[in-house]
mmCIF file of C-alpha atoms in Angstrom:
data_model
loop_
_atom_site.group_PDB
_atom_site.id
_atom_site.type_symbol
_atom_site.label_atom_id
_atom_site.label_comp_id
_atom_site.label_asym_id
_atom_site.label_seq_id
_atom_site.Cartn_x
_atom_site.Cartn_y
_atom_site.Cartn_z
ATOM 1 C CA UNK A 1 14.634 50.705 93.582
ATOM 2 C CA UNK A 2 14.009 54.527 94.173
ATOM 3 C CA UNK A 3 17.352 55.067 95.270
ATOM 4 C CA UNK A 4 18.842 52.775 92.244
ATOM 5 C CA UNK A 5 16.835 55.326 89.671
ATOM 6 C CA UNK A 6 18.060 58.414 91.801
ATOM 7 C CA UNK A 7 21.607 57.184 91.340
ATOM 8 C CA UNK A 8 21.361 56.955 87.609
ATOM 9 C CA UNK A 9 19.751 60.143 86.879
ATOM 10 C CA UNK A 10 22.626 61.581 88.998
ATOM 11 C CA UNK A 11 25.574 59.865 87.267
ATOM 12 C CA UNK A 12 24.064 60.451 83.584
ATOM 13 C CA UNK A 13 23.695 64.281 84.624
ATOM 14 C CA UNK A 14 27.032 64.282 85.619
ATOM 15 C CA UNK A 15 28.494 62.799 82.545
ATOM 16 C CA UNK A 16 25.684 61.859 80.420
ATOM 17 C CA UNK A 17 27.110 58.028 81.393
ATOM 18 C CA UNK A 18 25.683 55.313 79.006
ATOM 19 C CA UNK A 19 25.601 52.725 81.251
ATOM 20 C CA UNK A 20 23.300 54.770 83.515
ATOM 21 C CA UNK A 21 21.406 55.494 80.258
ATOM 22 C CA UNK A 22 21.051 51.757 79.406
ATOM 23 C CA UNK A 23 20.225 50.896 83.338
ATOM 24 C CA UNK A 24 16.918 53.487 82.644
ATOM 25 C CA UNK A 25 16.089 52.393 79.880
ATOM 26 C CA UNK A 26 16.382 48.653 80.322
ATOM 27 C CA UNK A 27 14.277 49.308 83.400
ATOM 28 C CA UNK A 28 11.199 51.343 81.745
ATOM 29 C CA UNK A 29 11.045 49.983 78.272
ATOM 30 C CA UNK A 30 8.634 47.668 78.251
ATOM 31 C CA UNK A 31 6.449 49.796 79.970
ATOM 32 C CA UNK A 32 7.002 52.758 78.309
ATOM 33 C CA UNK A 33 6.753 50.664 74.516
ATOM 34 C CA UNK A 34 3.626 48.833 76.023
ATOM 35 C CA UNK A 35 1.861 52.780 76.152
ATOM 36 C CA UNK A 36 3.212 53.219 73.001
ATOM 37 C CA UNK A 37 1.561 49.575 71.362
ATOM 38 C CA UNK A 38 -1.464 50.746 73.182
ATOM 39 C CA UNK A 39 -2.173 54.113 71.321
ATOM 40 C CA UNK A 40 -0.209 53.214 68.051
ATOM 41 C CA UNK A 41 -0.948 49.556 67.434
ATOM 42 C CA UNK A 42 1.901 48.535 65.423
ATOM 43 C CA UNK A 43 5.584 47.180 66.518
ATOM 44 C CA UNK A 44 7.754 49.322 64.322
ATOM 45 C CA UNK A 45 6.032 52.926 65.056
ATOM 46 C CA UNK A 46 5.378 52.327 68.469
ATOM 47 C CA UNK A 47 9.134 51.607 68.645
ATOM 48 C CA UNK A 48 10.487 54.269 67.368
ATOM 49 C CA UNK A 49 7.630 56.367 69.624
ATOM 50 C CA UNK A 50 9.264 55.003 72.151
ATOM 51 C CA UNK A 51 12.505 55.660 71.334
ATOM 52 C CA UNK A 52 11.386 59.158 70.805
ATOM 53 C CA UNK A 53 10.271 58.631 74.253
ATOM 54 C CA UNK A 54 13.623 58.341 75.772
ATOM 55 C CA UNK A 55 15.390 60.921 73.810
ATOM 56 C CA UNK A 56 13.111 63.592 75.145
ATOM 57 C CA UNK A 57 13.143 62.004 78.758
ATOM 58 C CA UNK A 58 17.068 62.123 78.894
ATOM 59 C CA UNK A 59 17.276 66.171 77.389
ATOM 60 C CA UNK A 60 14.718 67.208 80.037
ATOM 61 C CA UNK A 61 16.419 64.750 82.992
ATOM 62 C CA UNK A 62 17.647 67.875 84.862
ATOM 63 C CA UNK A 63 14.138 69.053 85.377
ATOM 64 C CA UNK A 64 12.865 66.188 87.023
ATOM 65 C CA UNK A 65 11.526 67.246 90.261
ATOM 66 C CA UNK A 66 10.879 63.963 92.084
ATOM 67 C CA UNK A 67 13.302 61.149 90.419
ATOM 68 C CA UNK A 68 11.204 58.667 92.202
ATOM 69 C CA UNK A 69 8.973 58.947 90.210
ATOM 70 C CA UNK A 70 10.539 58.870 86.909
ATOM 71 C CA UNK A 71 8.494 55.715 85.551
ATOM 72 C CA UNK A 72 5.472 57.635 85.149
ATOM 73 C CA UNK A 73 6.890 60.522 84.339
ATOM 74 C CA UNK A 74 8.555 58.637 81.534
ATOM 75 C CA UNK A 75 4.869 57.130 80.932
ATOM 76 C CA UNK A 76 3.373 60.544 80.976
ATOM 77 C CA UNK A 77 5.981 61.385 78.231
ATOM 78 C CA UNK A 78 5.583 58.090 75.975
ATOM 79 C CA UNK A 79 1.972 58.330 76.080
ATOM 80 C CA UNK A 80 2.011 62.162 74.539
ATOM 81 C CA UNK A 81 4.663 61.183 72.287
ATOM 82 C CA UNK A 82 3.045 58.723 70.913
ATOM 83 C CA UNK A 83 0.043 60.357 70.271
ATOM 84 C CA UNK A 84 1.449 63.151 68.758
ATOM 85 C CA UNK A 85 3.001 60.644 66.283
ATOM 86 C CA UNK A 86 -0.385 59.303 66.127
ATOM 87 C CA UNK A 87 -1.700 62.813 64.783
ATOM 88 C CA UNK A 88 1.743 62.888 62.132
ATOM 89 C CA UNK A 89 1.069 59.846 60.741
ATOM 90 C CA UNK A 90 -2.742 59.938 60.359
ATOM 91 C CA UNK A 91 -3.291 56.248 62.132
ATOM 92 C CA UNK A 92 -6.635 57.924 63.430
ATOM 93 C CA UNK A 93 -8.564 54.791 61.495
ATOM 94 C CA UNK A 94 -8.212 52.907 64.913
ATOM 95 C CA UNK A 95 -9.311 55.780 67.203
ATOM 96 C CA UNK A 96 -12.132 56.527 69.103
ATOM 97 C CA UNK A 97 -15.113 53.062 68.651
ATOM 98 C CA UNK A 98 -14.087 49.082 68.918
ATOM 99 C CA UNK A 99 -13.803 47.825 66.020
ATOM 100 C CA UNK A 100 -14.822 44.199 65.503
ATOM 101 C CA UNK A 101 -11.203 42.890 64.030
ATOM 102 C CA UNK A 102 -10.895 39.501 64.159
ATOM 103 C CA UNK A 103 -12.082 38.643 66.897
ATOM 104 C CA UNK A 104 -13.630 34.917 67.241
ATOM 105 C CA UNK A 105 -17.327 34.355 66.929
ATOM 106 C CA UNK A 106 -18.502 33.089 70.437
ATOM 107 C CA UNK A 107 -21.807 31.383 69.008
ATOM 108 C CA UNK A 108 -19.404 29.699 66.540
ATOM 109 C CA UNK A 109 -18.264 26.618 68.852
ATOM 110 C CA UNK A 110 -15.844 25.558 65.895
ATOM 111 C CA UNK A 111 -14.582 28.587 66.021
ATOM 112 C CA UNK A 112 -14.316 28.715 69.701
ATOM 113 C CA UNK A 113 -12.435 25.749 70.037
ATOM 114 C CA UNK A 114 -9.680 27.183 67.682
ATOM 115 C CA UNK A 115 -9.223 30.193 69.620
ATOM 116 C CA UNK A 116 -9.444 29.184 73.063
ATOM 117 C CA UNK A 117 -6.634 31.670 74.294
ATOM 118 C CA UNK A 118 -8.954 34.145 76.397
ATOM 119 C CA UNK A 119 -5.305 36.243 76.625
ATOM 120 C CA UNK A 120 -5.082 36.105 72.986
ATOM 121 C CA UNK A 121 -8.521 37.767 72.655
ATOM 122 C CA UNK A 122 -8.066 40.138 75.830
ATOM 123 C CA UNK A 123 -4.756 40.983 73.518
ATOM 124 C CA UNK A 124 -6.958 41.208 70.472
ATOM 125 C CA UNK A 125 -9.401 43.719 72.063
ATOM 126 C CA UNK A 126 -7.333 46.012 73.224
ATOM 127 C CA UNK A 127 -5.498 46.476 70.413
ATOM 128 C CA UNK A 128 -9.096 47.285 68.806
ATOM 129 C CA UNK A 129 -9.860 49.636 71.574
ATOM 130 C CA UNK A 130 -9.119 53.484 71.281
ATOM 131 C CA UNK A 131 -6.007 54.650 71.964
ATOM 132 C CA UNK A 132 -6.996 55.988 75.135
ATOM 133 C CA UNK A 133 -9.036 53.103 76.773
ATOM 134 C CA UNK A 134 -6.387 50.468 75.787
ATOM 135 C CA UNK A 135 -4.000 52.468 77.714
ATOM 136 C CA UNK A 136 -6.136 53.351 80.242
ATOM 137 C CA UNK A 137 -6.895 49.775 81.120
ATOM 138 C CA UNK A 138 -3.072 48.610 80.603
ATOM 139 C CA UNK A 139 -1.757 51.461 82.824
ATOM 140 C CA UNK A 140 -4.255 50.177 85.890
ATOM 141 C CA UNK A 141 -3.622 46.211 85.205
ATOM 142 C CA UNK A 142 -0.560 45.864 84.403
ATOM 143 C CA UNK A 143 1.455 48.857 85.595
ATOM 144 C CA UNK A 144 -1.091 48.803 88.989
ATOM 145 C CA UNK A 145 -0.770 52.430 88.760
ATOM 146 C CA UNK A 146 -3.813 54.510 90.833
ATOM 147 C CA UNK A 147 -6.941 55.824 89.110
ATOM 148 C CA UNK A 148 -5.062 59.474 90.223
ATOM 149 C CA UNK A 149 -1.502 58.476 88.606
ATOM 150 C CA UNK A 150 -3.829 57.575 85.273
ATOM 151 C CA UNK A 151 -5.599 60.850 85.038
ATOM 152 C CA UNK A 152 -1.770 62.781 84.946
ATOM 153 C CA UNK A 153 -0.501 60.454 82.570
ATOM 154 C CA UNK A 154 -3.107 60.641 80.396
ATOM 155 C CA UNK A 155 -4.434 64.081 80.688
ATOM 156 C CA UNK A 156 -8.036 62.977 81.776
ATOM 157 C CA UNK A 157 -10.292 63.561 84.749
ATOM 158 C CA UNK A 158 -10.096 61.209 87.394
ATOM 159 C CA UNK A 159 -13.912 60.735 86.785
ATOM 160 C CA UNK A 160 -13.139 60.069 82.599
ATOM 161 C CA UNK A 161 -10.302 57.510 83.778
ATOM 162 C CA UNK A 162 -12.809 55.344 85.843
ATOM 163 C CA UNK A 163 -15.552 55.451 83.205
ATOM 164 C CA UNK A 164 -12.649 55.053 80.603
ATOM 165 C CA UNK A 165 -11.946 51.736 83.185
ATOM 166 C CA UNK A 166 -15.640 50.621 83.608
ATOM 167 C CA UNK A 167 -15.872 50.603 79.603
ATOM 168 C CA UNK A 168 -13.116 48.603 78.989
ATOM 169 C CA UNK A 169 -13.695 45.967 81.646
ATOM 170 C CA UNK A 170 -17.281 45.415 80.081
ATOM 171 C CA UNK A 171 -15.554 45.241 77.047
ATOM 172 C CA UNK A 172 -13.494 42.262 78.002
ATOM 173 C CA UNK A 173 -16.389 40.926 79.990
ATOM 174 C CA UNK A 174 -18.211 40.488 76.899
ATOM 175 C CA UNK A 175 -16.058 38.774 74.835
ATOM 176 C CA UNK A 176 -15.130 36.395 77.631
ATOM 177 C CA UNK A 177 -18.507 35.821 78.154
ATOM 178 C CA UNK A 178 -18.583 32.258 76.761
ATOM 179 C CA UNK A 179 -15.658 30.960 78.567
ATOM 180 C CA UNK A 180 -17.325 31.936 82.085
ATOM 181 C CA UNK A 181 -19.091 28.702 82.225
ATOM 182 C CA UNK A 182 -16.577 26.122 81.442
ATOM 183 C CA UNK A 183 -14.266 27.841 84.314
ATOM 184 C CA UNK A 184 -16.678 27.919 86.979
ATOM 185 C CA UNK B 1 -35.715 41.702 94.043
ATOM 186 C CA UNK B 2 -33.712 44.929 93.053
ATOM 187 C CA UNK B 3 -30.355 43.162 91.153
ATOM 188 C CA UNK B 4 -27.032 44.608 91.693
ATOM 189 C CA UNK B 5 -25.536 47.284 89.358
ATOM 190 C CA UNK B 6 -22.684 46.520 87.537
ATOM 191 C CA UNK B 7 -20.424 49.104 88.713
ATOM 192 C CA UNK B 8 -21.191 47.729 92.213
ATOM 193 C CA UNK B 9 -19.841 44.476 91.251
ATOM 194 C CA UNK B 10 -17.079 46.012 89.824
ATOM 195 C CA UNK B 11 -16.409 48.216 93.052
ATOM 196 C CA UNK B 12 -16.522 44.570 95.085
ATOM 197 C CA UNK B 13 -14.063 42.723 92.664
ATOM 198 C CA UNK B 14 -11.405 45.881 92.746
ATOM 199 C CA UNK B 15 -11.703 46.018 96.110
ATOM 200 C CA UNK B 16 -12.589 49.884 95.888
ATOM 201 C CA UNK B 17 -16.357 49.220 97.456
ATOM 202 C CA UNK B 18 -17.149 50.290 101.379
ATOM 203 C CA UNK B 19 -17.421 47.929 104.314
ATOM 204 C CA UNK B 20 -21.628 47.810 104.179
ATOM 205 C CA UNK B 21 -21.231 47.529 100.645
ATOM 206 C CA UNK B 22 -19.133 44.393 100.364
ATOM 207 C CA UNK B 23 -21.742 42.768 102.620
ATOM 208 C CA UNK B 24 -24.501 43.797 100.867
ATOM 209 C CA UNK B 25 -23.020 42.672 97.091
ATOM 210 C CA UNK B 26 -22.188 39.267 98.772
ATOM 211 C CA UNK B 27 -25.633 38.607 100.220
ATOM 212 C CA UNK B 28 -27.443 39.378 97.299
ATOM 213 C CA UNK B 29 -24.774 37.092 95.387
ATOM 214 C CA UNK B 30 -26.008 34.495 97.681
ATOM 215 C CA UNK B 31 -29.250 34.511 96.941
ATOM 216 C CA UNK B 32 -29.975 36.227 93.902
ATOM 217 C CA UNK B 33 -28.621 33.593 90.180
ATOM 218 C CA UNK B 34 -28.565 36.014 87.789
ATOM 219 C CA UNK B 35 -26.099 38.504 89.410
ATOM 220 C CA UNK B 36 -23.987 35.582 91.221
ATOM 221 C CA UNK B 37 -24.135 35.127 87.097
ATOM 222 C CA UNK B 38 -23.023 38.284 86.381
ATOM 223 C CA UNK B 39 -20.172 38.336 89.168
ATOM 224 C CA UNK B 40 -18.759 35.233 87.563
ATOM 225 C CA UNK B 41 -18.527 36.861 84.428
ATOM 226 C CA UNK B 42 -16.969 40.306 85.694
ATOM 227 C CA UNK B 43 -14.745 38.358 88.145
ATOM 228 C CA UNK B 44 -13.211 36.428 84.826
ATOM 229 C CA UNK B 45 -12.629 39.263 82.899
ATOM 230 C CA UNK B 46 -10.890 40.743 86.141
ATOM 231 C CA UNK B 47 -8.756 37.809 85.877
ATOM 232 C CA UNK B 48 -7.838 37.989 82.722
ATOM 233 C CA UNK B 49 -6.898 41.711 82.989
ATOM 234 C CA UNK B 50 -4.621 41.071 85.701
ATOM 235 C CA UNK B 51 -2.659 38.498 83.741
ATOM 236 C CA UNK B 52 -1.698 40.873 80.987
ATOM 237 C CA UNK B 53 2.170 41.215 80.377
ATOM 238 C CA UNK B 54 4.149 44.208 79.270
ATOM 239 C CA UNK B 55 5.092 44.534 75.337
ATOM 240 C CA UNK B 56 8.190 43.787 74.998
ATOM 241 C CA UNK B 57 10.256 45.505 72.401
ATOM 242 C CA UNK B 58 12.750 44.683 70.080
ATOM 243 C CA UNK B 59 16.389 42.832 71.347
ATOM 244 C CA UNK B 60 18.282 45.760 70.315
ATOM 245 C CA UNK B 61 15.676 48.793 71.746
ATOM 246 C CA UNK B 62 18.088 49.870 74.403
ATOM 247 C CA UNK B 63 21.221 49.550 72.204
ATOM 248 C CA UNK B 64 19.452 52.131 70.459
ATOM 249 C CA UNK B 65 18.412 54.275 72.507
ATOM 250 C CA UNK B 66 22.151 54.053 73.926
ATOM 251 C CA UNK B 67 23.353 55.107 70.787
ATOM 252 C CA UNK B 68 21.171 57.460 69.557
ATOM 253 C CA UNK B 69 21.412 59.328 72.780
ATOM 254 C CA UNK B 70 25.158 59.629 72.605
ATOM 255 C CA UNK B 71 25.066 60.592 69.175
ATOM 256 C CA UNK B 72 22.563 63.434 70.525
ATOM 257 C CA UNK B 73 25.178 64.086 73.096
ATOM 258 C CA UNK B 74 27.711 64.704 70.002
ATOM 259 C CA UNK B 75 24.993 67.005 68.069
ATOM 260 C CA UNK B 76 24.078 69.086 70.943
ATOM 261 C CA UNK B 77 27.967 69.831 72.248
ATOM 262 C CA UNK B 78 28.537 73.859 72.025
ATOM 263 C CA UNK B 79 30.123 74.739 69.125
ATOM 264 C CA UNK B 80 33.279 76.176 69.326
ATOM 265 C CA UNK B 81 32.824 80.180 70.649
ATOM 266 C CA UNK B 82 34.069 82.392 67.928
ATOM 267 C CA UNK B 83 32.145 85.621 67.328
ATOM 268 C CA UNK B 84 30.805 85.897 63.882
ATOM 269 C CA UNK B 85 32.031 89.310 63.384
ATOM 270 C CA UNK B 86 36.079 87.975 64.051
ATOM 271 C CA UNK B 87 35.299 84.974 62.135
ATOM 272 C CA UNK B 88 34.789 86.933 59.058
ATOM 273 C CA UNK B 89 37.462 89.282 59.533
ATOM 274 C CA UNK B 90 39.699 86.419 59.590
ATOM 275 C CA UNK B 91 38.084 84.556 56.717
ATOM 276 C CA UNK B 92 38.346 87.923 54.206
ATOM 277 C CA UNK B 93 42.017 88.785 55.694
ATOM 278 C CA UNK B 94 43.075 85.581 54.701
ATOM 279 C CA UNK B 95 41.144 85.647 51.404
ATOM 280 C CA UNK B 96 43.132 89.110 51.005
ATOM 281 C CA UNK B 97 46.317 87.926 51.993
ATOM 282 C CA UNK B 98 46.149 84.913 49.875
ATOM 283 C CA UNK B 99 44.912 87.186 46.756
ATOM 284 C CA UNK B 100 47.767 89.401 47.417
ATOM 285 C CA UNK B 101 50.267 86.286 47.709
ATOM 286 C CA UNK B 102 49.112 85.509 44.209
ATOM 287 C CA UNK B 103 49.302 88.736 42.475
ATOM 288 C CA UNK B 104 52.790 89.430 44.049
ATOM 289 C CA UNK B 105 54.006 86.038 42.905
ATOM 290 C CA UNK B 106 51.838 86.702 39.240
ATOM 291 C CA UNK B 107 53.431 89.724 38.742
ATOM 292 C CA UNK B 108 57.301 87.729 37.842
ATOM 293 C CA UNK B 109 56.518 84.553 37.749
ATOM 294 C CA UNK B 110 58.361 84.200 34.239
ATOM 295 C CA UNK B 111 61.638 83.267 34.691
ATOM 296 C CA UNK B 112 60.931 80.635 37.935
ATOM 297 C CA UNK B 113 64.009 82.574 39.939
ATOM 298 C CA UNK B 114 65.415 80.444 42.037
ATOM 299 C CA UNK B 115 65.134 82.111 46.067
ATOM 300 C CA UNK B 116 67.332 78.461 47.423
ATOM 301 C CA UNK B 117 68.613 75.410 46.013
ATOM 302 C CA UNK B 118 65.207 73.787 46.411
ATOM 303 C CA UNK B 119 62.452 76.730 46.654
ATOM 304 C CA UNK B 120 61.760 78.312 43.560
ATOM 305 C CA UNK B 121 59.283 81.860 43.749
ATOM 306 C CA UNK B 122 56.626 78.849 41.456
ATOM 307 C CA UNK B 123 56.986 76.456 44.178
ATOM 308 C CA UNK B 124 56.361 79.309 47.018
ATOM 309 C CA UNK B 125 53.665 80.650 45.552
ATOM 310 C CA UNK B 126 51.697 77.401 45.352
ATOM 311 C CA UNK B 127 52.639 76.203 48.827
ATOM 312 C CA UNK B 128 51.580 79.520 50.236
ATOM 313 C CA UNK B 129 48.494 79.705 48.004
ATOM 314 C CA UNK B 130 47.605 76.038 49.197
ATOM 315 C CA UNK B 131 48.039 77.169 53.021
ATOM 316 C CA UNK B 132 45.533 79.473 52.710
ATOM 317 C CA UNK B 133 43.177 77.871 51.126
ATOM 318 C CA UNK B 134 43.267 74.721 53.538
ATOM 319 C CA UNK B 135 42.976 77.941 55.789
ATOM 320 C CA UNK B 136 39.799 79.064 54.171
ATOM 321 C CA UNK B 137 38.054 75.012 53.855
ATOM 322 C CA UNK B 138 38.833 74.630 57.403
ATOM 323 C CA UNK B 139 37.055 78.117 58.574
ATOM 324 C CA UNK B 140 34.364 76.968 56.103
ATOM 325 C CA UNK B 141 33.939 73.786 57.133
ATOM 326 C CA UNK B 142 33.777 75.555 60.890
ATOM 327 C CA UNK B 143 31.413 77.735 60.197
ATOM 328 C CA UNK B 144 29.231 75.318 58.205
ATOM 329 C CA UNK B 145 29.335 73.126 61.763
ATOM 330 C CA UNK B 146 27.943 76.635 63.300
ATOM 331 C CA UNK B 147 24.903 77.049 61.737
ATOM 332 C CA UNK B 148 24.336 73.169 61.351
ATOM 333 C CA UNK B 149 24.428 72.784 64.702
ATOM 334 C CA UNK B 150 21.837 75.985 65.391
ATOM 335 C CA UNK B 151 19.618 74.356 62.965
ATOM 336 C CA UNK B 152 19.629 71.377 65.024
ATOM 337 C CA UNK B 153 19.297 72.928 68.097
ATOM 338 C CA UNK B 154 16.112 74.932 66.794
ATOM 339 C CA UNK B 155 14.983 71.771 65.353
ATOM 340 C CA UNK B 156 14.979 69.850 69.216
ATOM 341 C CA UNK B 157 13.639 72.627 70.794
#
């Protein structure tokens, strides 16, 4: 896989080759737009943060030091990217608390039974999150990227990533809370 | 009984806790409802982390990132090397010459004297005049690509 990403950094230095352009980016993109969703919430900026993403990955290629690790370079990258666009566009209304969006009522057992999709809500809440925790928790669940690998993608201390972690896990906990029961 | 902390739990679920503490979190989860409770309900959330999925974007994303990087590739070529000083020496010497062509021509231009069968001094006069000004668009058009392109370049960087 290593090798596969050294060879197309290689051949699109060479001769700036699309098809090892498309190979990169077919590879990273949904990880790279998933950081993006994370910070900026919605499909259409978060797209084009993304795309941003890639244009500034392929002008700085050359200076790559370790291609095998281009994904989280490329993560590091999206992730300040998209916040910067965050900071354009003034989208700060979703930054920094939770914010109770609709999420379903867990007393409400009508309710309940018409959102039963725990993913939908574990969706739901971390698009209410902070830019920072959502990505923060997607970077260590679904990328299974190190606490360490976090902190340089992010910016944060290693320490701020794991309490970053512990808060958003308690998070979820909470709102899955009711569903505990009928599992076990 | 002291009850777990959560971040213990945690630590035992992630698999991030030490030997001695593994066995002491599952002992006291033996014995002890409320945090066997309380594991249950970290342990599902745990779950449910781990089944998150990427985002996917759009079909066309890497079409256009294709595309927009070769059109970068087009926008960021070197433009053509042609010192500014020569480049408008040439420009004015041409706008002289051409000025000149016009006067000369200007000057006599009364009686339409024919030089050949076919090329009258009229007729020479507004092919030469025509030259030099496709001349002149296509150093303007040159050096409009110049300083577009260092704009564009100031812009990326």
């Amino acid at each position: 896989m290593m090798a596969e990403d050294h060879e197309h950094i290689q051949q699109y230095l060479k001769n700036q080759s699309p098809s090892a352009a498309r190979a990169l980016v077919e590879k990273y993109q949904n990880a790279v737009f998933t950081v993006c969703m994370r910070v900026l919430k919605e499909r259409n900026i978060a797209e084009e943060a993304a795309q941003d993403s890639f244009l500034k990955a392929f002008r700085k290629l050359g200076a790559l030091q370790v291609p095998g690790k281009i994904g989280g370079w490329l993560m590091k990258i999206a992730y300040t990217t998209a916040i910067d666009l965050k900071r354009k566009k003034n989208l700060l209304e979703h930054s920094g608390q939770l914010e109770d969006v609709d999420l379903p009522d867990n007393n409400n057992p009508e309710t309940l039974a018409i959102s039963r999709d725990k993913q939908a809500i574990v969706a739901s809440v971390l698009n209410s999150m902070g830019a920072t925790d959502a990505t923060v928790l997607s970077l260590f669940y679904i990328d299974d990227l190190p606490v360490k690998e976090i902190a340089n993608i992010t910016g944060l201390s290693i320490s701020n990533v794991k309490v970053k972690l512990m808060r958003g896990r308690k998070t979820i906990k909470e709102r899955l809370k009711s569903f505990v029961n009928q599992d076990f | 009984m002291v009850h777990l902390a959560e971040e213990q739990i945690w630590s035992y679920i992630t698999g991030e806790a030490k030997a001695e503490e593994v066995v002491h979190v599952e002992s006291h989860i033996g014995k002890c409802k409320e945090c066997e409770g309380l594991y249950k309900e970290c342990l599902k959330a745990h779950q449910e982390l781990q089944q998150l999925e990427h985002e996917v974007p759009s079909m066309r994303f890497s079409t256009n990132v294709v595309e927009a990087l070769q059109d970068l590739a087009v926008l960021t070529l070197k433009p053509l090397k042609f010192p500014t000083f020569r480049y408008l020496l040439l420009a004015s010497s041409l706008l002289v010459v051409g000025c000149s062509f016009y006067l000369f021509f200007e000057v006599d231009a009364s009686g339409s004297q024919v030089l050949t069968d076919f090329v009258t001094r009229k007729n020479l006069q507004a092919i030469i005049i025509n030259l030099l000004l496709v001349l002149l668009g296509v150093l303007g058009l040159l050096g409009l690509d110049r300083l577009l392109r260092k704009r564009f370049r100031e812009r990326l960087n």
